[in-house]
mmCIF file of C-alpha atoms and ligand atoms in Angstrom:
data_model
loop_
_atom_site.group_PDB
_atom_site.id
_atom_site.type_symbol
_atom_site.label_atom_id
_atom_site.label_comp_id
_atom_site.label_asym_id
_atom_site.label_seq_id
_atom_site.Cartn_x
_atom_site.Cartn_y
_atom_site.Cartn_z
ATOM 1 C CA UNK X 255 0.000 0.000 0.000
ATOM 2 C CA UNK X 256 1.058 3.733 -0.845
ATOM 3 C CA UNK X 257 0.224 6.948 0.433
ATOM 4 C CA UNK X 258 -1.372 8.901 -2.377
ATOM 5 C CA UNK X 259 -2.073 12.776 -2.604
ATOM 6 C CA UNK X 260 -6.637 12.626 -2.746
ATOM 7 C CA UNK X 261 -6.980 16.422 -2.736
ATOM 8 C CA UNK X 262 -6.100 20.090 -2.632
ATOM 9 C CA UNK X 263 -7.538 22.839 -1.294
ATOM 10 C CA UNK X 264 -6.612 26.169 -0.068
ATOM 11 C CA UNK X 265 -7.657 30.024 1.179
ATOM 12 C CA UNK X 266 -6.669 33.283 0.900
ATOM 13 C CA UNK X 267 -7.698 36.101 2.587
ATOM 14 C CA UNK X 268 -9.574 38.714 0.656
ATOM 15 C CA UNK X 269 -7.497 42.332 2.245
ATOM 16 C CA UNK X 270 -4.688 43.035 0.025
ATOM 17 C CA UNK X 271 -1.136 44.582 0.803
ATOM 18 C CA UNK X 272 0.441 45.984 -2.076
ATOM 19 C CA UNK X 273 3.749 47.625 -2.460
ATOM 20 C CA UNK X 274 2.180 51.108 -3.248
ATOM 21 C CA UNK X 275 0.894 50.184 0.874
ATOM 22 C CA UNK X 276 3.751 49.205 2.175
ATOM 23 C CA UNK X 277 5.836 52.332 0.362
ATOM 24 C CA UNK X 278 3.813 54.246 2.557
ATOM 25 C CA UNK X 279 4.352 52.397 5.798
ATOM 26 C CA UNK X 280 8.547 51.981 5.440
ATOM 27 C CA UNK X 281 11.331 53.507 3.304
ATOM 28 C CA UNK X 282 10.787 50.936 0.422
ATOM 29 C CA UNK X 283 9.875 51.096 -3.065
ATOM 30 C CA UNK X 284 7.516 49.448 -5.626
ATOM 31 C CA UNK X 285 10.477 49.447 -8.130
ATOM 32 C CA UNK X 286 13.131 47.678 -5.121
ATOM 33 C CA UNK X 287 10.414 45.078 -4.244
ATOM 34 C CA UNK X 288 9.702 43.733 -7.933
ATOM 35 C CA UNK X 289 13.830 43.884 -8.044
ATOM 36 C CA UNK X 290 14.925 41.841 -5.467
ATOM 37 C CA UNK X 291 11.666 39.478 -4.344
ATOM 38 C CA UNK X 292 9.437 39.762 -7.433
ATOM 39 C CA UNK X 293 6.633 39.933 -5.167
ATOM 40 C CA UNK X 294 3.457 42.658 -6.398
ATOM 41 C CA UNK X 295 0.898 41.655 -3.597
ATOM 42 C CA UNK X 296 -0.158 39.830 -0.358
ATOM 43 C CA UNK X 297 -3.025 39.131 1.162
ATOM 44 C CA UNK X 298 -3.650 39.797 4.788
ATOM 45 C CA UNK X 299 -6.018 38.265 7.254
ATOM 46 C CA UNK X 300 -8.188 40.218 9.015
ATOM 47 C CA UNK X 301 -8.412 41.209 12.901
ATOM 48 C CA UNK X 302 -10.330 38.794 13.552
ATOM 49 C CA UNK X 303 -9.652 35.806 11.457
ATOM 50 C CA UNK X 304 -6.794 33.742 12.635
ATOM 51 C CA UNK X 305 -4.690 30.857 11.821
ATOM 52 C CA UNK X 306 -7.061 27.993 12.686
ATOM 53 C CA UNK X 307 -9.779 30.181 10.158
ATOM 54 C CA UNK X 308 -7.768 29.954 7.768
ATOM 55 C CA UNK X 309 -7.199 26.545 8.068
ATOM 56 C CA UNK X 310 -10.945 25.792 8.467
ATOM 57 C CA UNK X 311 -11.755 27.133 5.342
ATOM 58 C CA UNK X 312 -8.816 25.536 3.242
ATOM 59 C CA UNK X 313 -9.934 22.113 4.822
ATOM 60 C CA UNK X 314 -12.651 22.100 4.068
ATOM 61 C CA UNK X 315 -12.403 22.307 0.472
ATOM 62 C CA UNK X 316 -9.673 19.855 0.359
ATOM 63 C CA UNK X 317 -12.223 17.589 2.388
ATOM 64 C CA UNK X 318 -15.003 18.096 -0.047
ATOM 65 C CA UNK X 319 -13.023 17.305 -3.449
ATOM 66 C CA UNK X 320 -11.485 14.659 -1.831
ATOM 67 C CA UNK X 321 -14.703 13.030 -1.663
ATOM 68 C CA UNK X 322 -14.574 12.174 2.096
ATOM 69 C CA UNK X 323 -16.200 12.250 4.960
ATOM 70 C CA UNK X 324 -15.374 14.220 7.693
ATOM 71 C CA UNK X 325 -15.622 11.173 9.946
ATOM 72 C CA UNK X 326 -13.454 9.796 7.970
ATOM 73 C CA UNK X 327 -10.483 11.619 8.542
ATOM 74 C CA UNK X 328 -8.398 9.579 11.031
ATOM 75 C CA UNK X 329 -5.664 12.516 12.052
ATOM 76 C CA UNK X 330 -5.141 15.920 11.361
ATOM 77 C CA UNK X 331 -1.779 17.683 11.404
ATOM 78 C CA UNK X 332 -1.264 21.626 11.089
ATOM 79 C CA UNK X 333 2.395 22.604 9.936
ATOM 80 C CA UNK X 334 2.499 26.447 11.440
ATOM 81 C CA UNK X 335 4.836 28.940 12.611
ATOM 82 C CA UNK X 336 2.332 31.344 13.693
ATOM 83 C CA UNK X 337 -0.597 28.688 15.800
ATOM 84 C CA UNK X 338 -3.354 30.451 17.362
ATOM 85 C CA UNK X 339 -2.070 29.716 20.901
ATOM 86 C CA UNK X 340 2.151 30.110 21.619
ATOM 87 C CA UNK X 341 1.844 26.663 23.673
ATOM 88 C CA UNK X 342 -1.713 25.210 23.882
ATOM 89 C CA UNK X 343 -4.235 24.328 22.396
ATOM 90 C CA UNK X 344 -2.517 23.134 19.358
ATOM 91 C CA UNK X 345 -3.692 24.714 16.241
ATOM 92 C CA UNK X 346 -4.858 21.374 14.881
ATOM 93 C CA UNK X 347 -7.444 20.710 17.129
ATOM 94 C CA UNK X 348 -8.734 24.158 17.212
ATOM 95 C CA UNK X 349 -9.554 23.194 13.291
ATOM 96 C CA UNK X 350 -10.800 19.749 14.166
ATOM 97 C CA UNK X 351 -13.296 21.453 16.606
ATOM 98 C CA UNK X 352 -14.288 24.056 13.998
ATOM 99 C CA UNK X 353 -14.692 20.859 11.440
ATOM 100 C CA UNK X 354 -16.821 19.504 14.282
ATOM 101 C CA UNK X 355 -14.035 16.263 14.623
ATOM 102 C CA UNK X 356 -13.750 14.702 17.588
ATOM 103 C CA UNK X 357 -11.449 11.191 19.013
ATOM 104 C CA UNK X 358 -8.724 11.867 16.334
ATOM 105 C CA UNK X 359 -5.061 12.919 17.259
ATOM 106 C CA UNK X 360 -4.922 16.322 15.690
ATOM 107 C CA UNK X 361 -1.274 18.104 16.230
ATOM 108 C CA UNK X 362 0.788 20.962 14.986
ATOM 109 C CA UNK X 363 4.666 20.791 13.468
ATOM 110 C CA UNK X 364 7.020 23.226 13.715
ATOM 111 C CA UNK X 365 9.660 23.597 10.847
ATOM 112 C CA UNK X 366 8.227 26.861 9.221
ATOM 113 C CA UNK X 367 8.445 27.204 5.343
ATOM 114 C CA UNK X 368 9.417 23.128 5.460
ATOM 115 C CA UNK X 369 6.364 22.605 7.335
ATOM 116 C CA UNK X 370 3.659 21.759 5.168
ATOM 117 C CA UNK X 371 6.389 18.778 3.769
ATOM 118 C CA UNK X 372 7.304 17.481 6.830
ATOM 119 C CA UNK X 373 3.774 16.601 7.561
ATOM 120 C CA UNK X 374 3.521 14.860 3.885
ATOM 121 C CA UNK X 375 6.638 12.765 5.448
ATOM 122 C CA UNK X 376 4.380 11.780 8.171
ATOM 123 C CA UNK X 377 1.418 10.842 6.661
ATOM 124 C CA UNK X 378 2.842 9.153 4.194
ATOM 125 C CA UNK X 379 4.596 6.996 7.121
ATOM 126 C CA UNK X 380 1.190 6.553 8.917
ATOM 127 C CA UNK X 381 -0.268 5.364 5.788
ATOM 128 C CA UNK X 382 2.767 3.093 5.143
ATOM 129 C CA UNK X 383 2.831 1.344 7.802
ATOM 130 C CA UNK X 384 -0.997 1.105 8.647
ATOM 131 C CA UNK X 385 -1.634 2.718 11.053
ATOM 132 C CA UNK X 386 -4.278 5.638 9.399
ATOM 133 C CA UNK X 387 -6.428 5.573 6.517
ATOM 134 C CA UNK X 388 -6.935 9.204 5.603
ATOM 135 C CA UNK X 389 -5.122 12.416 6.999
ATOM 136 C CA UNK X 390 -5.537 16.050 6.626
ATOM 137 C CA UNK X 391 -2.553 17.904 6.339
ATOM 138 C CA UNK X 392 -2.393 21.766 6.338
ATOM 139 C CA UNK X 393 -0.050 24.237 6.336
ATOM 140 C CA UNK X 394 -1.621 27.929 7.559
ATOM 141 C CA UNK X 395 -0.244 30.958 8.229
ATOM 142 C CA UNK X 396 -1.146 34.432 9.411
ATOM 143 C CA UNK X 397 2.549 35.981 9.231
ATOM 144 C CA UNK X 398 1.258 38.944 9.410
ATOM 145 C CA UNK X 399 0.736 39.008 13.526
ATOM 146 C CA UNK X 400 4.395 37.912 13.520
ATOM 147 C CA UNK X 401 5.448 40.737 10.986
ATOM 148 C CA UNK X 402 7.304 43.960 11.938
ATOM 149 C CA UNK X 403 5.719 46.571 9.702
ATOM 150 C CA UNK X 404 8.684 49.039 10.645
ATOM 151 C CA UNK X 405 11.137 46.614 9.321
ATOM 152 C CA UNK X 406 11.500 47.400 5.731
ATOM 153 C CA UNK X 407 13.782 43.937 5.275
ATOM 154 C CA UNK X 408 11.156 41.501 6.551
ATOM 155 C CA UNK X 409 7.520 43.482 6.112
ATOM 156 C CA UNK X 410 7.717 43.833 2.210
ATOM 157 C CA UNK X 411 8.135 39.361 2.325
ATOM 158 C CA UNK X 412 5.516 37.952 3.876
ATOM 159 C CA UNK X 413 1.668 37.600 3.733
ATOM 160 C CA UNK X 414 -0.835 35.184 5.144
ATOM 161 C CA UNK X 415 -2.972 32.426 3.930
ATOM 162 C CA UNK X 416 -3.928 28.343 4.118
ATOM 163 C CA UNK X 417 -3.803 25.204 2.183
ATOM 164 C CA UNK X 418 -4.896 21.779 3.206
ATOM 165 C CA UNK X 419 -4.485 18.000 1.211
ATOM 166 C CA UNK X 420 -6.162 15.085 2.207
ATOM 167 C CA UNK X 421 -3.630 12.057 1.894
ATOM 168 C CA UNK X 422 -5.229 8.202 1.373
ATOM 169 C CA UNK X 423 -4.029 5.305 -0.114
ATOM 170 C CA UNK X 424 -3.090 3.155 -3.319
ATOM 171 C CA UNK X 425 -1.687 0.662 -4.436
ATOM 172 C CA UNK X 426 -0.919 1.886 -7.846
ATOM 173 C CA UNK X 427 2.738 3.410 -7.577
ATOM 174 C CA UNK X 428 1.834 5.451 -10.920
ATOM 175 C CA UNK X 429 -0.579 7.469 -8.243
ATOM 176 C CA UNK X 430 1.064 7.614 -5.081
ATOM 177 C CA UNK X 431 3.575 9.831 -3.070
ATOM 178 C CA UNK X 432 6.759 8.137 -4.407
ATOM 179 C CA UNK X 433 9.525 9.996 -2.071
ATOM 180 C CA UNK X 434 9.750 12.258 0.515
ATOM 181 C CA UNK X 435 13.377 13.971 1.768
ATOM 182 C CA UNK X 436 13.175 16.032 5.052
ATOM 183 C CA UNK X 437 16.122 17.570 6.774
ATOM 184 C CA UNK X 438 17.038 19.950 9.164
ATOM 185 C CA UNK X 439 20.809 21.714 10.444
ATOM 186 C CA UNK X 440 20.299 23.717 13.751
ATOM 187 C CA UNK X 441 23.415 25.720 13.840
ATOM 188 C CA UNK X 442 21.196 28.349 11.372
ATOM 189 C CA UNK X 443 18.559 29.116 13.659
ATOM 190 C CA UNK X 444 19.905 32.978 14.446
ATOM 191 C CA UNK X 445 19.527 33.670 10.599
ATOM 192 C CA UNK X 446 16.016 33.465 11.071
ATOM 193 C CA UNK X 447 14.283 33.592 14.508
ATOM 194 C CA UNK X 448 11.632 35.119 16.661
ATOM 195 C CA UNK X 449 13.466 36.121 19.404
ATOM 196 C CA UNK X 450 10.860 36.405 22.145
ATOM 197 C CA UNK X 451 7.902 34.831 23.777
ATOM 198 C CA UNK X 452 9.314 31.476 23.748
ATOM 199 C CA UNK X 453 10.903 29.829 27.364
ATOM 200 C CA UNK X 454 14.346 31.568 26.520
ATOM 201 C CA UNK X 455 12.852 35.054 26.448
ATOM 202 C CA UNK X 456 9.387 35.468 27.820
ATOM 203 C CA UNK X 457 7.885 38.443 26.711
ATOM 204 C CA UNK X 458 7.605 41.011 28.935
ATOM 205 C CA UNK X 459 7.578 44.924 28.729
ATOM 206 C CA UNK X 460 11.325 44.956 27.301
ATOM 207 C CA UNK X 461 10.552 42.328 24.636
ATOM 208 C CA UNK X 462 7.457 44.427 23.584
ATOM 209 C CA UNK X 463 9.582 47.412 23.621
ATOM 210 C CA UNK X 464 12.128 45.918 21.640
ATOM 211 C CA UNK X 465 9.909 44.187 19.081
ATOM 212 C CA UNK X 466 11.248 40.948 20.062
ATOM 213 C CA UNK X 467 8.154 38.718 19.147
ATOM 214 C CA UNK X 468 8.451 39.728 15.409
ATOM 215 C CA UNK X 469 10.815 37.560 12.531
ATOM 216 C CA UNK X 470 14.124 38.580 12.181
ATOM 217 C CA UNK X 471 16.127 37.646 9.406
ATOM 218 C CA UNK X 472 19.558 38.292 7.950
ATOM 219 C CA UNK X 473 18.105 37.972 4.571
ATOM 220 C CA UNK X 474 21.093 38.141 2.380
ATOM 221 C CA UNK X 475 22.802 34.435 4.223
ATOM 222 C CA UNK X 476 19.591 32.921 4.307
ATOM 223 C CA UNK X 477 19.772 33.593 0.778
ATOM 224 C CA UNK X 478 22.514 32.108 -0.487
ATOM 225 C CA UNK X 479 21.751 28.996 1.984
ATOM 226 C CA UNK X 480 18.624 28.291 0.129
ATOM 227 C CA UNK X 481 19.209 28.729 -3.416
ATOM 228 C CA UNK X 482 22.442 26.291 -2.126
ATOM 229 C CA UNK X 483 20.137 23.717 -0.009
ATOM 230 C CA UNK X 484 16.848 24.332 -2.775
ATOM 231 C CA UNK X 485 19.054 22.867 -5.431
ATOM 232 C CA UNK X 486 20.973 20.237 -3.872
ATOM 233 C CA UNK X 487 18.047 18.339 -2.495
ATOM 234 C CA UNK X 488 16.138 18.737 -5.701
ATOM 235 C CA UNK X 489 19.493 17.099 -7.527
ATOM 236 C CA UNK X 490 19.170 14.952 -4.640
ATOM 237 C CA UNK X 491 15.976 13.142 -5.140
ATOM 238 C CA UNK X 492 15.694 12.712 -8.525
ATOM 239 C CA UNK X 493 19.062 10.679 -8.733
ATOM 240 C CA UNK X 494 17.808 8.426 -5.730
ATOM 241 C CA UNK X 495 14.687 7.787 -7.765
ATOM 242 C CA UNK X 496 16.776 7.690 -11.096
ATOM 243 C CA UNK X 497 14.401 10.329 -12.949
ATOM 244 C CA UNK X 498 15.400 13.714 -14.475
ATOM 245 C CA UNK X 499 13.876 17.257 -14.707
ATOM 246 C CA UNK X 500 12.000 15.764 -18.352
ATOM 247 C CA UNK X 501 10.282 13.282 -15.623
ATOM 248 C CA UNK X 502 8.382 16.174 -13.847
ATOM 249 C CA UNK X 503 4.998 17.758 -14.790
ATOM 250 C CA UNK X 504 5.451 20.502 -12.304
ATOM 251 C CA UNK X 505 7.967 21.979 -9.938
ATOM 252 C CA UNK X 506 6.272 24.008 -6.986
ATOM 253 C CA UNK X 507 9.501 25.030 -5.150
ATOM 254 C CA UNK X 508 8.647 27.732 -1.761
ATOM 255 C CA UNK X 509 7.515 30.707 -2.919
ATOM 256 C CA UNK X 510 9.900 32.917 -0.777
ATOM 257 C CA UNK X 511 11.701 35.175 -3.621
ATOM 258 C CA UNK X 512 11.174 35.521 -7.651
ATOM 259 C CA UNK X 513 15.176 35.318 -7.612
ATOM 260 C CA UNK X 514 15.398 32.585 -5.496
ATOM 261 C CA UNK X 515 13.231 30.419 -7.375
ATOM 262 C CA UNK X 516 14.686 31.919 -10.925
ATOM 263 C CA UNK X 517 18.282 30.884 -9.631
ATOM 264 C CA UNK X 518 17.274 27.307 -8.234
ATOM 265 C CA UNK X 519 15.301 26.795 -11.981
ATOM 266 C CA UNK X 520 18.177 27.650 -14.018
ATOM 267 C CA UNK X 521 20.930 25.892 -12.167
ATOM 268 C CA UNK X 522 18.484 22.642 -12.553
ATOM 269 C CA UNK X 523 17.439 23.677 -16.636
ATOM 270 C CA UNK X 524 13.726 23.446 -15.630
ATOM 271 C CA UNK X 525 11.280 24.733 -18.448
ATOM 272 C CA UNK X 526 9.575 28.059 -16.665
ATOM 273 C CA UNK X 527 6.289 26.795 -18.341
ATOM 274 C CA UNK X 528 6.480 24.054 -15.038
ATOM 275 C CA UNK X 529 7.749 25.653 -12.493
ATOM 276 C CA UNK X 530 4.984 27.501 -10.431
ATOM 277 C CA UNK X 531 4.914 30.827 -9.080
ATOM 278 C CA UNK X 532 2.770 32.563 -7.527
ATOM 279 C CA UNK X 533 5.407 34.594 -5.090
ATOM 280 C CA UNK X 534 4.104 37.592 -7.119
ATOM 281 C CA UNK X 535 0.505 37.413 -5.530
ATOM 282 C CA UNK X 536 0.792 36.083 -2.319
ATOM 283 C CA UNK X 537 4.240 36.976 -0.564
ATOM 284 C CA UNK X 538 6.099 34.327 1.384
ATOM 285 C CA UNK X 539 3.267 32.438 3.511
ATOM 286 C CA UNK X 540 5.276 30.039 4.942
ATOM 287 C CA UNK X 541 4.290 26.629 5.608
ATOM 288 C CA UNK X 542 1.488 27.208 4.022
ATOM 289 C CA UNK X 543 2.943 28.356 -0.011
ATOM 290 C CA UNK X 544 3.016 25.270 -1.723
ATOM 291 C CA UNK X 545 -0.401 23.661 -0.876
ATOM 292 C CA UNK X 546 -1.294 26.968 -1.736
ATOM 293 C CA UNK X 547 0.926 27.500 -5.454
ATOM 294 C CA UNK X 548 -0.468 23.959 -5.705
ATOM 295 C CA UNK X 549 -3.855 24.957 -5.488
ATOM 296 C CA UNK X 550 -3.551 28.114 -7.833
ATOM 297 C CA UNK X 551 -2.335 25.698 -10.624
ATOM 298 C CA UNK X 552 -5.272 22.939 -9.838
ATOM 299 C CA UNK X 553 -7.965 25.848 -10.333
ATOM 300 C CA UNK X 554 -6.581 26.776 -13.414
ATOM 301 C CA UNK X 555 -6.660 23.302 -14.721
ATOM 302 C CA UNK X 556 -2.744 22.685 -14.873
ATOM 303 C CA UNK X 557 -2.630 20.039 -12.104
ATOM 304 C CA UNK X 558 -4.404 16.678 -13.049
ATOM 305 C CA UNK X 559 -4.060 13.302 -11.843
ATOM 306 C CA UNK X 560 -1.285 11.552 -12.851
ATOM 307 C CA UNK X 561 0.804 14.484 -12.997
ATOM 308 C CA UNK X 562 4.294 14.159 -11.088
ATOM 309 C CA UNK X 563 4.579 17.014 -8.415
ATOM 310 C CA UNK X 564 8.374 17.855 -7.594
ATOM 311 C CA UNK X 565 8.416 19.685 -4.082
ATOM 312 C CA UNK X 566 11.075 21.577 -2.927
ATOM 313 C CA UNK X 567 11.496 23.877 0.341
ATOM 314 C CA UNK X 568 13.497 25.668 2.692
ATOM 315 C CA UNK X 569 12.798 27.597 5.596
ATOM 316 C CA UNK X 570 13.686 28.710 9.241
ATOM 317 C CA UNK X 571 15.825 26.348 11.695
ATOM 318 C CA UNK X 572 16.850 25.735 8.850
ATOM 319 C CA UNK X 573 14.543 23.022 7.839
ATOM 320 C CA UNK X 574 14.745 21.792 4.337
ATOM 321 C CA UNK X 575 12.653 19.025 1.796
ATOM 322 C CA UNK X 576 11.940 17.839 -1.013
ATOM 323 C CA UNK X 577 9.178 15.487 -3.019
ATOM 324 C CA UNK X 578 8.028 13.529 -5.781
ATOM 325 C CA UNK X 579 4.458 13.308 -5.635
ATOM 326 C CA UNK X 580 2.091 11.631 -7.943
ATOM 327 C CA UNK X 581 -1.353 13.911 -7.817
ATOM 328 C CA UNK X 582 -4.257 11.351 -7.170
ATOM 329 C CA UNK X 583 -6.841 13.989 -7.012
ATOM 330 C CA UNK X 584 -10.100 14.460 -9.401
HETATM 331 N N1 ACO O 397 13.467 48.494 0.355
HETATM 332 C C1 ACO O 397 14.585 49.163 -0.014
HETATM 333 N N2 ACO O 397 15.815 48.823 0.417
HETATM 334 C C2 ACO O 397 15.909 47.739 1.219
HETATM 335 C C3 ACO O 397 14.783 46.992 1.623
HETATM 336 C C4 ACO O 397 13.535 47.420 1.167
HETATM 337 N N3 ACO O 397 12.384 46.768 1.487
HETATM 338 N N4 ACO O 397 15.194 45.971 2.405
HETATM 339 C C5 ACO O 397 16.529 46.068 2.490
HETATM 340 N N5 ACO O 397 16.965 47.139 1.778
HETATM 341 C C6 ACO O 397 18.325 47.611 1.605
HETATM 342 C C7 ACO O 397 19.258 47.166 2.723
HETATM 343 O O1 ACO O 397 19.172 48.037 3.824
HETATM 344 C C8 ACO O 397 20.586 47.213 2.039
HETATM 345 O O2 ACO O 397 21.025 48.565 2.008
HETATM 346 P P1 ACO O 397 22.587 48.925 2.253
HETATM 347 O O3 ACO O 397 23.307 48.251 1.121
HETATM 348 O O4 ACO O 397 22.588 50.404 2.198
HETATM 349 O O5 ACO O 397 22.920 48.323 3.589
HETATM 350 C C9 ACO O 397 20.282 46.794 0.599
HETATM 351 O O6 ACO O 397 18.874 47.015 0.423
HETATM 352 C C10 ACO O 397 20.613 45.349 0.284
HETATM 353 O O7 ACO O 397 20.094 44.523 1.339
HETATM 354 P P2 ACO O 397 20.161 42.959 1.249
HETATM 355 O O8 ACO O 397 19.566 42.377 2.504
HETATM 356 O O9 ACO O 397 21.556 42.546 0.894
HETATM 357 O O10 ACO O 397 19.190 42.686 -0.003
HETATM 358 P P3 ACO O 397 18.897 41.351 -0.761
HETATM 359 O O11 ACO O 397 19.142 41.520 -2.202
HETATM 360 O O12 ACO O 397 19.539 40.153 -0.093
HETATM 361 O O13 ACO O 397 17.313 41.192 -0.605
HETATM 362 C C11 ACO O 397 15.781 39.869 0.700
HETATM 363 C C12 ACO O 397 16.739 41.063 0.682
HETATM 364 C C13 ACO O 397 14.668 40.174 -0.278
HETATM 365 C C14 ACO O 397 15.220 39.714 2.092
HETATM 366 C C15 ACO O 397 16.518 38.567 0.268
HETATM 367 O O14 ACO O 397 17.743 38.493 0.951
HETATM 368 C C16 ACO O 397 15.745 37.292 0.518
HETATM 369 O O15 ACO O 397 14.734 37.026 -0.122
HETATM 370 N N6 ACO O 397 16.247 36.404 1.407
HETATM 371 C C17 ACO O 397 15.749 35.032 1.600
HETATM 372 C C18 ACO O 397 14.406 34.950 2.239
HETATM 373 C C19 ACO O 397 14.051 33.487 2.456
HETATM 374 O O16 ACO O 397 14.152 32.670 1.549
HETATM 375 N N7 ACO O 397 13.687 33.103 3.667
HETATM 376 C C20 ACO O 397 13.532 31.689 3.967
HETATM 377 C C21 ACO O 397 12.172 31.264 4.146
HETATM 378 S S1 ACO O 397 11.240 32.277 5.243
HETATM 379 C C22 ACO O 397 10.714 31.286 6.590
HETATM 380 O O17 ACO O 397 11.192 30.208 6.835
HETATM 381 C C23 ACO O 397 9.663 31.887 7.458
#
């Protein structure tokens, strides 16, 4: 038996951030913005609507074109950086309560823009080895409540937003999740961090002051980590599964930065025509950008089933994947 990708579904807020906004809000331009991160527009959440709402609503449709039951679901896991709660109650079973889901183990992963991967990894191992039928994995994101908006280097990146998969079973290979590479080096974590509100440095008055609780990142070496790491795994997998770039129907890399992406496709000679982007439109959301680049490309009709999915993200801790998916969906 394999573990095979049923569905996708995903939601964006409707509130839009543009760069004419954010020109007005830090010493920035339109012009720099396009430059450096290709990136036109994100979409923000509103005061009310948080992560788990997000979620909700991008599980939902995943759950309903996957042609499931709710009951049917068997365990839910939410890949987040930014969970309603800092400790508890987990994200996930915020969701499962707002699905109405009850008696399942529902939990949340930590391994930001990696995230939404690293729970493929693990439902594919539940499914594996038996031990779950059907699992709802989502990666959601409001970055936004995490965002310094006086920080010109960070605010102008990110953006908020949800998508969600349901993952069954097969036992066609031609159909299933064929690999899955997670990793992880901890000796990166200053690059990118939130320095406050965790155990090390609970918040208090001086971490407010000092804008502690919002990303930090020394853009420019996270950088040239990722375009390294992005490429390396991608080389990576497709030897260990001896297939080549011709193999792939579409790569969906992390939609962090135009250039990024740009550099990682043309060290690998993928045709543009597959490689998704949708950077431009949404920002960096995290853990939650390629269910939701995969879910641009299934509305417009360019994901079908059969089509082989190449994966490929990077992101804080550092935390790093890749995958060759088969999509099983309708
Ligand atoms: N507008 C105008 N100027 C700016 C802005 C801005 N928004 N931001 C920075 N600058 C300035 C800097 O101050 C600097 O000026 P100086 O030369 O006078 O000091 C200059 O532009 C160059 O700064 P760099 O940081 O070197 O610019 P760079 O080309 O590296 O672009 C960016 C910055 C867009 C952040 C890029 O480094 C990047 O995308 N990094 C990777 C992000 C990423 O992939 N993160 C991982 C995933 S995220 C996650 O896990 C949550």
């Amino acid at each position: 038996m394999y573990a095979s990708f049923l569905s996708i579904g995903a939601y964006v807020p409707k509130k839009c951030l543009t760069n004419n906004d954010l020109e007005k809000m830090v010493d920035t331009s339109d012009e720099w913005i396009v430059q450096r991160t290709g990136i036109k527009n994100r979409h923000i959440a509103d005061d009310d609507e948080v992560t788990s709402d997000l979620a909700y609503k991008a599980s939902e449709v995943a759950i309903s074109r996957a042609g499931i039951k709710k009951e049917e679901i068997d365990v839910i896991i939410c890949a987040t950086i930014s969970p309603d709660y800092l400790c508890m109650p987990s994200t996930a079973c915020i969701i499962a309560d707002k699905l109405g889901i009850k008696n399942i183990p529902a939990f949340d992963i930590s391994a930001a823009c990696s995230g939404f991967v690293y729970g493929l990894n693990m439902a594919k191992a539940f499914i594996e080895s038996k031990i779950y039928k059907n699992i709802l994995v989502i990666g959601a994101e409001k970055l936004s409540a995490i965002t310094d908006y006086t920080d010109r280097g960070t605010c102008i990146l990110f953006g908020d937003g949800a998508g969600a998969a349901i993952i069954g079973s097969t036992d066609d290979k031609s159909k299933s999740i064929l690999d899955i590479h997670i990793s992880s080096d901890g000796k990166y974590g200053d690059l990118l961090i939130t320095p406050a509100g965790g155990v090390k440095n609970p918040s208090s008055l001086e971490t407010v002051e000092n804008r502690l609780s919002f990303m930090k990142m020394k853009g420019n070496d996270v950088f040239k980590i990722a375009v390294r790491t992005l490429t390396k795994d991608v080389k990576d997998i497709l030897a260990k599964n001896s297939l080549t770039g011709d193999d792939i129907d579409l790569f969906i890399p992390h939609q962090a930065n135009y250039r990024i992406i740009e550099s990682v496709r043309n060290k690998l000679k993928f045709d543009p025509n597959k490689t998704v982007l949708t950077v431009q439109k949404y920002g960096n959301t995290s853990a939650a950008s390629i269910p939701m680049a995969m879910n641009d490309w299934y509305e417009k009709g360019k994901l079908k089933n059969g089509n082989l999915m190449l994966l490929d993200t990077f992101g804080g801790g550092f935390t790093w994947g890749s995958g060759l998916v088969y999509f099983n969906g309708k």
